CSV table of C-alpha atoms and ligand atoms in Angstrom, one decimal:
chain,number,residue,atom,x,y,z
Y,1,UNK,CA,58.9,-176.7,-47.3
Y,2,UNK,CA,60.4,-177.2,-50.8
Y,3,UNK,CA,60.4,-173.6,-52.7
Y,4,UNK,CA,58.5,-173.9,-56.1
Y,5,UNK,CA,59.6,-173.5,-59.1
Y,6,UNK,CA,57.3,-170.5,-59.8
Y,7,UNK,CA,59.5,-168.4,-57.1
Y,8,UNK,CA,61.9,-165.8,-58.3
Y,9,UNK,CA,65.4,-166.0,-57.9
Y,10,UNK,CA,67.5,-163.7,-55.1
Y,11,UNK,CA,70.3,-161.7,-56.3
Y,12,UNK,CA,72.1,-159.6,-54.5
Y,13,UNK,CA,75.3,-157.2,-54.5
Y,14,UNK,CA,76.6,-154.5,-52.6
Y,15,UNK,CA,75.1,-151.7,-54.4
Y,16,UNK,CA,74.5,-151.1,-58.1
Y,17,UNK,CA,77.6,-154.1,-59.6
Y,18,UNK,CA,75.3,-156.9,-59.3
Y,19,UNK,CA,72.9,-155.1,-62.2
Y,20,UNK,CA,75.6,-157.0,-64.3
Y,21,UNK,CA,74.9,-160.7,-63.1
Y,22,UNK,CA,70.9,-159.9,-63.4
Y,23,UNK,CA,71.3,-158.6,-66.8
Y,24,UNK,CA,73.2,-161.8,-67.8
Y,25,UNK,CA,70.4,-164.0,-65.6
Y,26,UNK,CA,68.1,-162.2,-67.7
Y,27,UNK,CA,69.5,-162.7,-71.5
Y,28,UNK,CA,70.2,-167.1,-70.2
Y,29,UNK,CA,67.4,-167.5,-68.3
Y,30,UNK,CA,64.6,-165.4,-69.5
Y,31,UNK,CA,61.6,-167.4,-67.8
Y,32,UNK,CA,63.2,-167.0,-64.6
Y,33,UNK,CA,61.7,-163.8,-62.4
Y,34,UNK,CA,64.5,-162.3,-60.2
Y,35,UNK,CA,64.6,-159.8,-56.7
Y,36,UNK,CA,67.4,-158.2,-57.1
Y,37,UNK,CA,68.7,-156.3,-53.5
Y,38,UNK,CA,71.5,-153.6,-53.9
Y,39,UNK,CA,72.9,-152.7,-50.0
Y,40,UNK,CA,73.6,-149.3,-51.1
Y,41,UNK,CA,73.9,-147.8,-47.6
Y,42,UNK,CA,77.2,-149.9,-47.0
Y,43,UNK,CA,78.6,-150.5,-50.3
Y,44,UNK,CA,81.8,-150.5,-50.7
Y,45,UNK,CA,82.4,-154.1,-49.5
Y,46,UNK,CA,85.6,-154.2,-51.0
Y,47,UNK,CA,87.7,-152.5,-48.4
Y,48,UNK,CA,85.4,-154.2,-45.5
Y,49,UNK,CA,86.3,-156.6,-42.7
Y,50,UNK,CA,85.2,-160.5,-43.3
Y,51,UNK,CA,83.4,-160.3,-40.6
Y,52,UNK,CA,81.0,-157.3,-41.4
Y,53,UNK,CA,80.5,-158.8,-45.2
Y,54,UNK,CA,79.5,-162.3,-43.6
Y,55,UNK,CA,77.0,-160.2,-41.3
Y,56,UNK,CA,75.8,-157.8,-44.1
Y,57,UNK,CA,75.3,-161.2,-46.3
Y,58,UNK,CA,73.5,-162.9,-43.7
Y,59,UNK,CA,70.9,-159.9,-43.0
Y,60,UNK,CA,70.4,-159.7,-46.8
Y,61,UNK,CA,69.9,-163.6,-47.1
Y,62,UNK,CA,67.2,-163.6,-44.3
Y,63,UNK,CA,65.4,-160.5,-46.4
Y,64,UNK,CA,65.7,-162.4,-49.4
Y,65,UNK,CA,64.3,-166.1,-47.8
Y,66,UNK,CA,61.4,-163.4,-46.9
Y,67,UNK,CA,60.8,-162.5,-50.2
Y,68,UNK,CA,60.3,-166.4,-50.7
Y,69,UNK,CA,63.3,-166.9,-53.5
Y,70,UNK,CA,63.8,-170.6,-54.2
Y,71,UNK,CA,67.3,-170.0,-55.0
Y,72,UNK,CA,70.2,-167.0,-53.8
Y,73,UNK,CA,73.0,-165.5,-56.1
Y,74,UNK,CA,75.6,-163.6,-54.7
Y,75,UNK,CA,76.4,-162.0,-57.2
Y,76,UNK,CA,79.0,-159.9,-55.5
Y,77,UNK,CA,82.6,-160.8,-55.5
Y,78,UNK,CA,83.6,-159.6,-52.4
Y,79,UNK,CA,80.8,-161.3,-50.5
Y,80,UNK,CA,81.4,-164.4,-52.9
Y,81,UNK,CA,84.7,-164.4,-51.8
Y,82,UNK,CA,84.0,-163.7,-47.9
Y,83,UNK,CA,80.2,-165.5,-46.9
Y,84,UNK,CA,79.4,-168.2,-49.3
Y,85,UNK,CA,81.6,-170.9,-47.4
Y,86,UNK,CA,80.1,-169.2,-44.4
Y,87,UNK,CA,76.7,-169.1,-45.0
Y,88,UNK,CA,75.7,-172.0,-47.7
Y,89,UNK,CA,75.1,-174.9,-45.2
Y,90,UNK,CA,73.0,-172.5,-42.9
Y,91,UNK,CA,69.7,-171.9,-45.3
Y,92,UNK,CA,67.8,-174.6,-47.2
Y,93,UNK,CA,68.0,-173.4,-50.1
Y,94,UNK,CA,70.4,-173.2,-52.7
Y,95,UNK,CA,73.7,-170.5,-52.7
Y,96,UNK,CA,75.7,-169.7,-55.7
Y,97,UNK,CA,78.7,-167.8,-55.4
Y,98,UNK,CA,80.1,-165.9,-58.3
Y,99,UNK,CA,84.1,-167.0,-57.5
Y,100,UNK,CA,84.0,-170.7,-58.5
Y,101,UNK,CA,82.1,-170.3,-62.0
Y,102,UNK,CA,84.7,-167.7,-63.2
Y,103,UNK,CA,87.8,-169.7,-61.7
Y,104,UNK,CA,86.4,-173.3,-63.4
Y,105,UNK,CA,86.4,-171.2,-66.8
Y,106,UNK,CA,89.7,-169.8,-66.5
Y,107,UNK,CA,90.9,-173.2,-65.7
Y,108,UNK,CA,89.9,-174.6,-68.8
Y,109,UNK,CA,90.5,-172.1,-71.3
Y,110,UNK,CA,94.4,-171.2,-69.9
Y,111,UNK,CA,97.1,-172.8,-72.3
Y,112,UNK,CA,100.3,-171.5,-70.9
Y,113,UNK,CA,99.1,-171.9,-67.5
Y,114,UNK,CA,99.2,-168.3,-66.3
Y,115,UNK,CA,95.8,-167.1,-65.0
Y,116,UNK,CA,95.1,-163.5,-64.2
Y,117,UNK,CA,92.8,-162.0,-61.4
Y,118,UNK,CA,91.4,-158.7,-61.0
Y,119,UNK,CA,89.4,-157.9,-58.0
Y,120,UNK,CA,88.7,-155.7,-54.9
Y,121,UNK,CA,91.3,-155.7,-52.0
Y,122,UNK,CA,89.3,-157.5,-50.3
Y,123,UNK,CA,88.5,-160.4,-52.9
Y,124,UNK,CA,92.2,-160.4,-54.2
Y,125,UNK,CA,93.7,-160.3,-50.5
Y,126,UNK,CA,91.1,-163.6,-49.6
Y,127,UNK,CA,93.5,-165.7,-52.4
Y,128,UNK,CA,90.2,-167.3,-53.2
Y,129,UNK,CA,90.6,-167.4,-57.1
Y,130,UNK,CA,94.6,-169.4,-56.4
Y,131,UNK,CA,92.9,-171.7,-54.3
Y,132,UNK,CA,90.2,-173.1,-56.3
Y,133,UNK,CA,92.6,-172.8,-59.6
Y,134,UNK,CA,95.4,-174.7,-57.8
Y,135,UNK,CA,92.6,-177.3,-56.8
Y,136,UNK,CA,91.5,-177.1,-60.2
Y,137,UNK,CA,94.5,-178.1,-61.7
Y,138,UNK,CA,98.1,-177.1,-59.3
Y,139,UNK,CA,100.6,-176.4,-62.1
Y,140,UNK,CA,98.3,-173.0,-63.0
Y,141,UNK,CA,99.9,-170.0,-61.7
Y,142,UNK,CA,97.8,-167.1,-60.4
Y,143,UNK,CA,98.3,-163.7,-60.4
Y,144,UNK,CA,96.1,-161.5,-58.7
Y,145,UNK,CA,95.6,-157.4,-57.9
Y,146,UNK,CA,93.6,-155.5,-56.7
Y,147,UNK,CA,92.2,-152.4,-59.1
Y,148,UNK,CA,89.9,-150.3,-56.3
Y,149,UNK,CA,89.7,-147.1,-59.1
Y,150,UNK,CA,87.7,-149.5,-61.3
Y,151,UNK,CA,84.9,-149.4,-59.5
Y,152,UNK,CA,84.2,-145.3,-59.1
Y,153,UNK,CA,85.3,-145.0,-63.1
Y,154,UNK,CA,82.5,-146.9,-63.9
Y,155,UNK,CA,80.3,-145.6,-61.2
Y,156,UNK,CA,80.9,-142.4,-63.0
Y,157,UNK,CA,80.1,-144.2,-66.7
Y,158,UNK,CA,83.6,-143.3,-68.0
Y,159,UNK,CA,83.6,-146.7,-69.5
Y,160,UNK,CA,86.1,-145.5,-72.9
Y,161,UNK,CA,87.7,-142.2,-71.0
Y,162,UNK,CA,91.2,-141.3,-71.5
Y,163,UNK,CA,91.8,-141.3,-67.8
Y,164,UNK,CA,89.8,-145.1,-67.7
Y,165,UNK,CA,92.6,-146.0,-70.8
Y,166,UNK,CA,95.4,-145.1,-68.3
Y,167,UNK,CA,94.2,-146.5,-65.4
Y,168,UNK,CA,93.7,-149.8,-66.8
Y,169,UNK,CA,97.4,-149.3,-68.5
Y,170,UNK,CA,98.4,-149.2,-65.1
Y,171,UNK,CA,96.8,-151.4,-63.1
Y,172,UNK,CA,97.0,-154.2,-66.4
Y,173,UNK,CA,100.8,-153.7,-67.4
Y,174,UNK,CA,101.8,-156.5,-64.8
Y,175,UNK,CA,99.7,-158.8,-66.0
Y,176,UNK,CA,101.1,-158.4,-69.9
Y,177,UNK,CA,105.1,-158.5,-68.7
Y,178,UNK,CA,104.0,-161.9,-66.8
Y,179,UNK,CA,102.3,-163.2,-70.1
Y,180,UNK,CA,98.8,-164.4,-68.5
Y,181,UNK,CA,97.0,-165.4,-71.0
Y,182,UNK,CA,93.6,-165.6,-69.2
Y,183,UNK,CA,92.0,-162.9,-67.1
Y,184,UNK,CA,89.5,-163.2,-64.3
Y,185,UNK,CA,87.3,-160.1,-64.2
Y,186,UNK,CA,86.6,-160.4,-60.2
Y,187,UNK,CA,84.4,-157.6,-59.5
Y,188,UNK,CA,80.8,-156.6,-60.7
Y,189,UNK,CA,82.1,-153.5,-62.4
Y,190,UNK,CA,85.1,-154.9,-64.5
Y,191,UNK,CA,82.9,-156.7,-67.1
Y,192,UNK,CA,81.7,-153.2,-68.2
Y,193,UNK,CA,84.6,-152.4,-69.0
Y,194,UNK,CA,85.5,-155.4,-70.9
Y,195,UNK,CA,86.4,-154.0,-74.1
Y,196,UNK,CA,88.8,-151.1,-72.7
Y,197,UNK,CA,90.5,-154.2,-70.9
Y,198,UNK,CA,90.4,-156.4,-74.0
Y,199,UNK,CA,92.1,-153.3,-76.0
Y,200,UNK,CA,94.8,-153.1,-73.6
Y,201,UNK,CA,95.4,-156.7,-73.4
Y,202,UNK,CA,95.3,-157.5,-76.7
Y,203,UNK,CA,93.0,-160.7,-78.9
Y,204,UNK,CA,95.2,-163.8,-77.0
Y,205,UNK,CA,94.3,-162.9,-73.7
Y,206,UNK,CA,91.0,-164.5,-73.3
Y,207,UNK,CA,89.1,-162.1,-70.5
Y,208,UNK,CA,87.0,-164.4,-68.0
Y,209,UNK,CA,83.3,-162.5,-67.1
Y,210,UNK,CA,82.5,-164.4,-63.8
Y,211,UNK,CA,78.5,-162.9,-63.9
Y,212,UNK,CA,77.8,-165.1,-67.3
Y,213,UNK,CA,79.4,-167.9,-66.2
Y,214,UNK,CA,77.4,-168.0,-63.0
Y,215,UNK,CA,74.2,-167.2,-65.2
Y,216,UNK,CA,74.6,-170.5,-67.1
Y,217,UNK,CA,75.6,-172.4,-63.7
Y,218,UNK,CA,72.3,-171.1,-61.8
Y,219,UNK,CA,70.5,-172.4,-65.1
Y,220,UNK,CA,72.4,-176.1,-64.5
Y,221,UNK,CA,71.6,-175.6,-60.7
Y,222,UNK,CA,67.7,-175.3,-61.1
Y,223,UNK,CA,67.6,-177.9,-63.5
Y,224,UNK,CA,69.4,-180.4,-61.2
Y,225,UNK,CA,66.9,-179.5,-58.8
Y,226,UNK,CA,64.2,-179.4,-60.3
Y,227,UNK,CA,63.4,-175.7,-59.7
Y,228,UNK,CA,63.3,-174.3,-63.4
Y,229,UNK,CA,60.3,-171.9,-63.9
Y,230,UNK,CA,57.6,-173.2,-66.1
Y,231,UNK,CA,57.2,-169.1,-67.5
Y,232,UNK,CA,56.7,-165.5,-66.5
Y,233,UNK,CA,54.1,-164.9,-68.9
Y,234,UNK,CA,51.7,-164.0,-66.5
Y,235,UNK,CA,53.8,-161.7,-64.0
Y,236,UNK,CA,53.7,-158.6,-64.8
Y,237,UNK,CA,56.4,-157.6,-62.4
Y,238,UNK,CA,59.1,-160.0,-63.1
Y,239,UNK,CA,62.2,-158.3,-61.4
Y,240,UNK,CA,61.9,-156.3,-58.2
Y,241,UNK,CA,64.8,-154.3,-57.1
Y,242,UNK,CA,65.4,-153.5,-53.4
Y,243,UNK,CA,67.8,-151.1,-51.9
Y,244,UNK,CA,69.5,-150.1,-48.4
Y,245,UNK,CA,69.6,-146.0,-49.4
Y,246,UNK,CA,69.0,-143.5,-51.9
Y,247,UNK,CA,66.9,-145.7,-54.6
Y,248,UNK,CA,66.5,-143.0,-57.6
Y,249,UNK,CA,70.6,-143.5,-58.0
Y,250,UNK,CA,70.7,-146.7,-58.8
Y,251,UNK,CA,66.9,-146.7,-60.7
Y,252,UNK,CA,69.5,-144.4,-63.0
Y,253,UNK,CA,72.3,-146.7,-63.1
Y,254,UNK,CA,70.3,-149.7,-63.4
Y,255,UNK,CA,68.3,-148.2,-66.4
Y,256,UNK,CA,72.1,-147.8,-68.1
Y,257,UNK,CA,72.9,-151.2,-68.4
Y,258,UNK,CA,69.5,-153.0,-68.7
Y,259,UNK,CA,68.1,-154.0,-71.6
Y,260,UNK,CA,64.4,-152.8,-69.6
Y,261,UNK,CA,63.4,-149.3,-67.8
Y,262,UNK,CA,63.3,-150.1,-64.3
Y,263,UNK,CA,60.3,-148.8,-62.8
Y,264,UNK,CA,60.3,-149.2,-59.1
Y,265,UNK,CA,63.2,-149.6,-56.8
Y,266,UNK,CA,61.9,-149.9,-53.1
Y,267,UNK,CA,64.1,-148.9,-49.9
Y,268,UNK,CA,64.2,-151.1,-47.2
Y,269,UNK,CA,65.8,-151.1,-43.8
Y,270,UNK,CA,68.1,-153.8,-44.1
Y,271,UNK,CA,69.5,-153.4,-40.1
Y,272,UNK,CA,66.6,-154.9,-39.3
Y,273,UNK,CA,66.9,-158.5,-40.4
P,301,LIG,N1,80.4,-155.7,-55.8
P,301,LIG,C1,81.8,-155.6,-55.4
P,301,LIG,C2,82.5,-156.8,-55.9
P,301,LIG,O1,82.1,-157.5,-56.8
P,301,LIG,C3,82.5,-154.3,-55.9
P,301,LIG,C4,82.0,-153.1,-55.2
P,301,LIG,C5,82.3,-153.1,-53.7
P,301,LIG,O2,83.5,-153.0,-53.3
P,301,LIG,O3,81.4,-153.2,-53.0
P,301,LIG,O4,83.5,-157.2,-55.3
């Protein structure tokens, strides 16, 4: 059976990160209703075997297909970066990664040729971001690394601290002797701490947010299917938030960075599917 168009969308993450793709799902595609699921019980995925990410994505995508989306984001980089090739021809609907809208960007906007990735280990160490660049166009060299403090710095909301400035001095000094001039943010955190990063790197380093590129590319993907909602207007519900563990932590988070109060976050035992 064909999903309708009234259906929301499924987003999910490994905990809290994903809040950033939503909120920019939100401010494109405001008709659009979304269930957002956050596997806090398990997150970090970023230092996680392929394996366990393609299983966690899988139980998530059969809770989600429950919750009758008519279209799945993953809007975690990590998982991204690990699942979608694994799982996209398995389900009927359609998958969106967060990898290729981010990479097809950065392969435009680079002039020099020199594209930048930041990332979990476990997104920098699949090479995902080289491959589809070098696909995209071969003579674009990629640098990536892997920045694992990102995440608990902005976990902790020290988005400007002094200790956030020298972090990102030293992850980011590499990228600045090797003269990228376009930077992949590869992880759900990093675009919340976009201008710290832009400080550091300077105006000609044009910084990459992969959860608003994959905002408008979910718009162009419902539209080619047909699947655009007609309007929430009625729903007075429009985004549902699930979790794997300890909801009121992320209710906080989430009511940080989105432009709504969340009311209800609901736990959910996601071993089961
Ligand atoms: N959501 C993850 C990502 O974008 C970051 C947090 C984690 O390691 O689970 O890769």
């Amino acid at each position: 059976m064909k999903p309708d168009r009234d259906a929301p969308v499924g987003v999910f993450d490994s905990g809290v990160g994903g809040l950033t793709v939503a909120r920019e799902i939100m401010r494109n595609l405001p008709s659009e209703k979304i269930v957002y699921f956050g596997d806090t019980a398990r997150v970090p995925y970023g230092n996680k075997s392929k394996e366990n990410v393609i299983r966690y994505s899988r139980q998530i995508i059969h809770f989600l297909l429950e919750q009758r989306v008519k279209a799945i984001v993953i809007a975690c980089n990590t998982a991204s970066a690990f699942a979608l090739d694994e799982v996209r021809d398995e389900f009927d609907i359609p998958i969106l990664g967060v990898i290729e809208p981010g990479a097809r960007v950065a392969a435009q906007e680079t002039k020099n040729k020199k594209v930048g990735v930041i990332g979990t280990e476990g997104t920098i160490g699949s090479g995902i971001h080289a491959s589809y660049l070098k696909r995209l166009n071969p003579e674009i060299t990629v640098i990536g690394k892997a920045c694992p403090l990102f995440v608990p710095l902005v976990e902790e909301g020290w988005l400007h601290d002094p200790v956030t400035v020298e972090v990102v001095a030293r992850y980011l000094q590499e990228f600045k002797d090797k003269e990228v001039d376009t930077l992949i943010l590869g992880c759900t955190h990093y675009p919340l701490l976009r201008s710290t990063i832009g400080e550091f790197m300077g105006d000609s380093v044009r910084l990459v947010n992969p959860a608003y590129e994959t905002a408008l590319e979910l718009g162009a993907l419902l539209k080619k299917e047909n699947l655009l909602s007609p309007g929430k207007e009625q729903e007075e519900f429009p985004y549902r938030f699930y979790v794997s563990d300890l909801a009121d932590k992320f209710k906080a988070f989430a009511n940080s960075i989105l432009p709504y109060d969340v009311e209800m976050t609901k736990k959910i035992d996601i071993e089961k599917y």
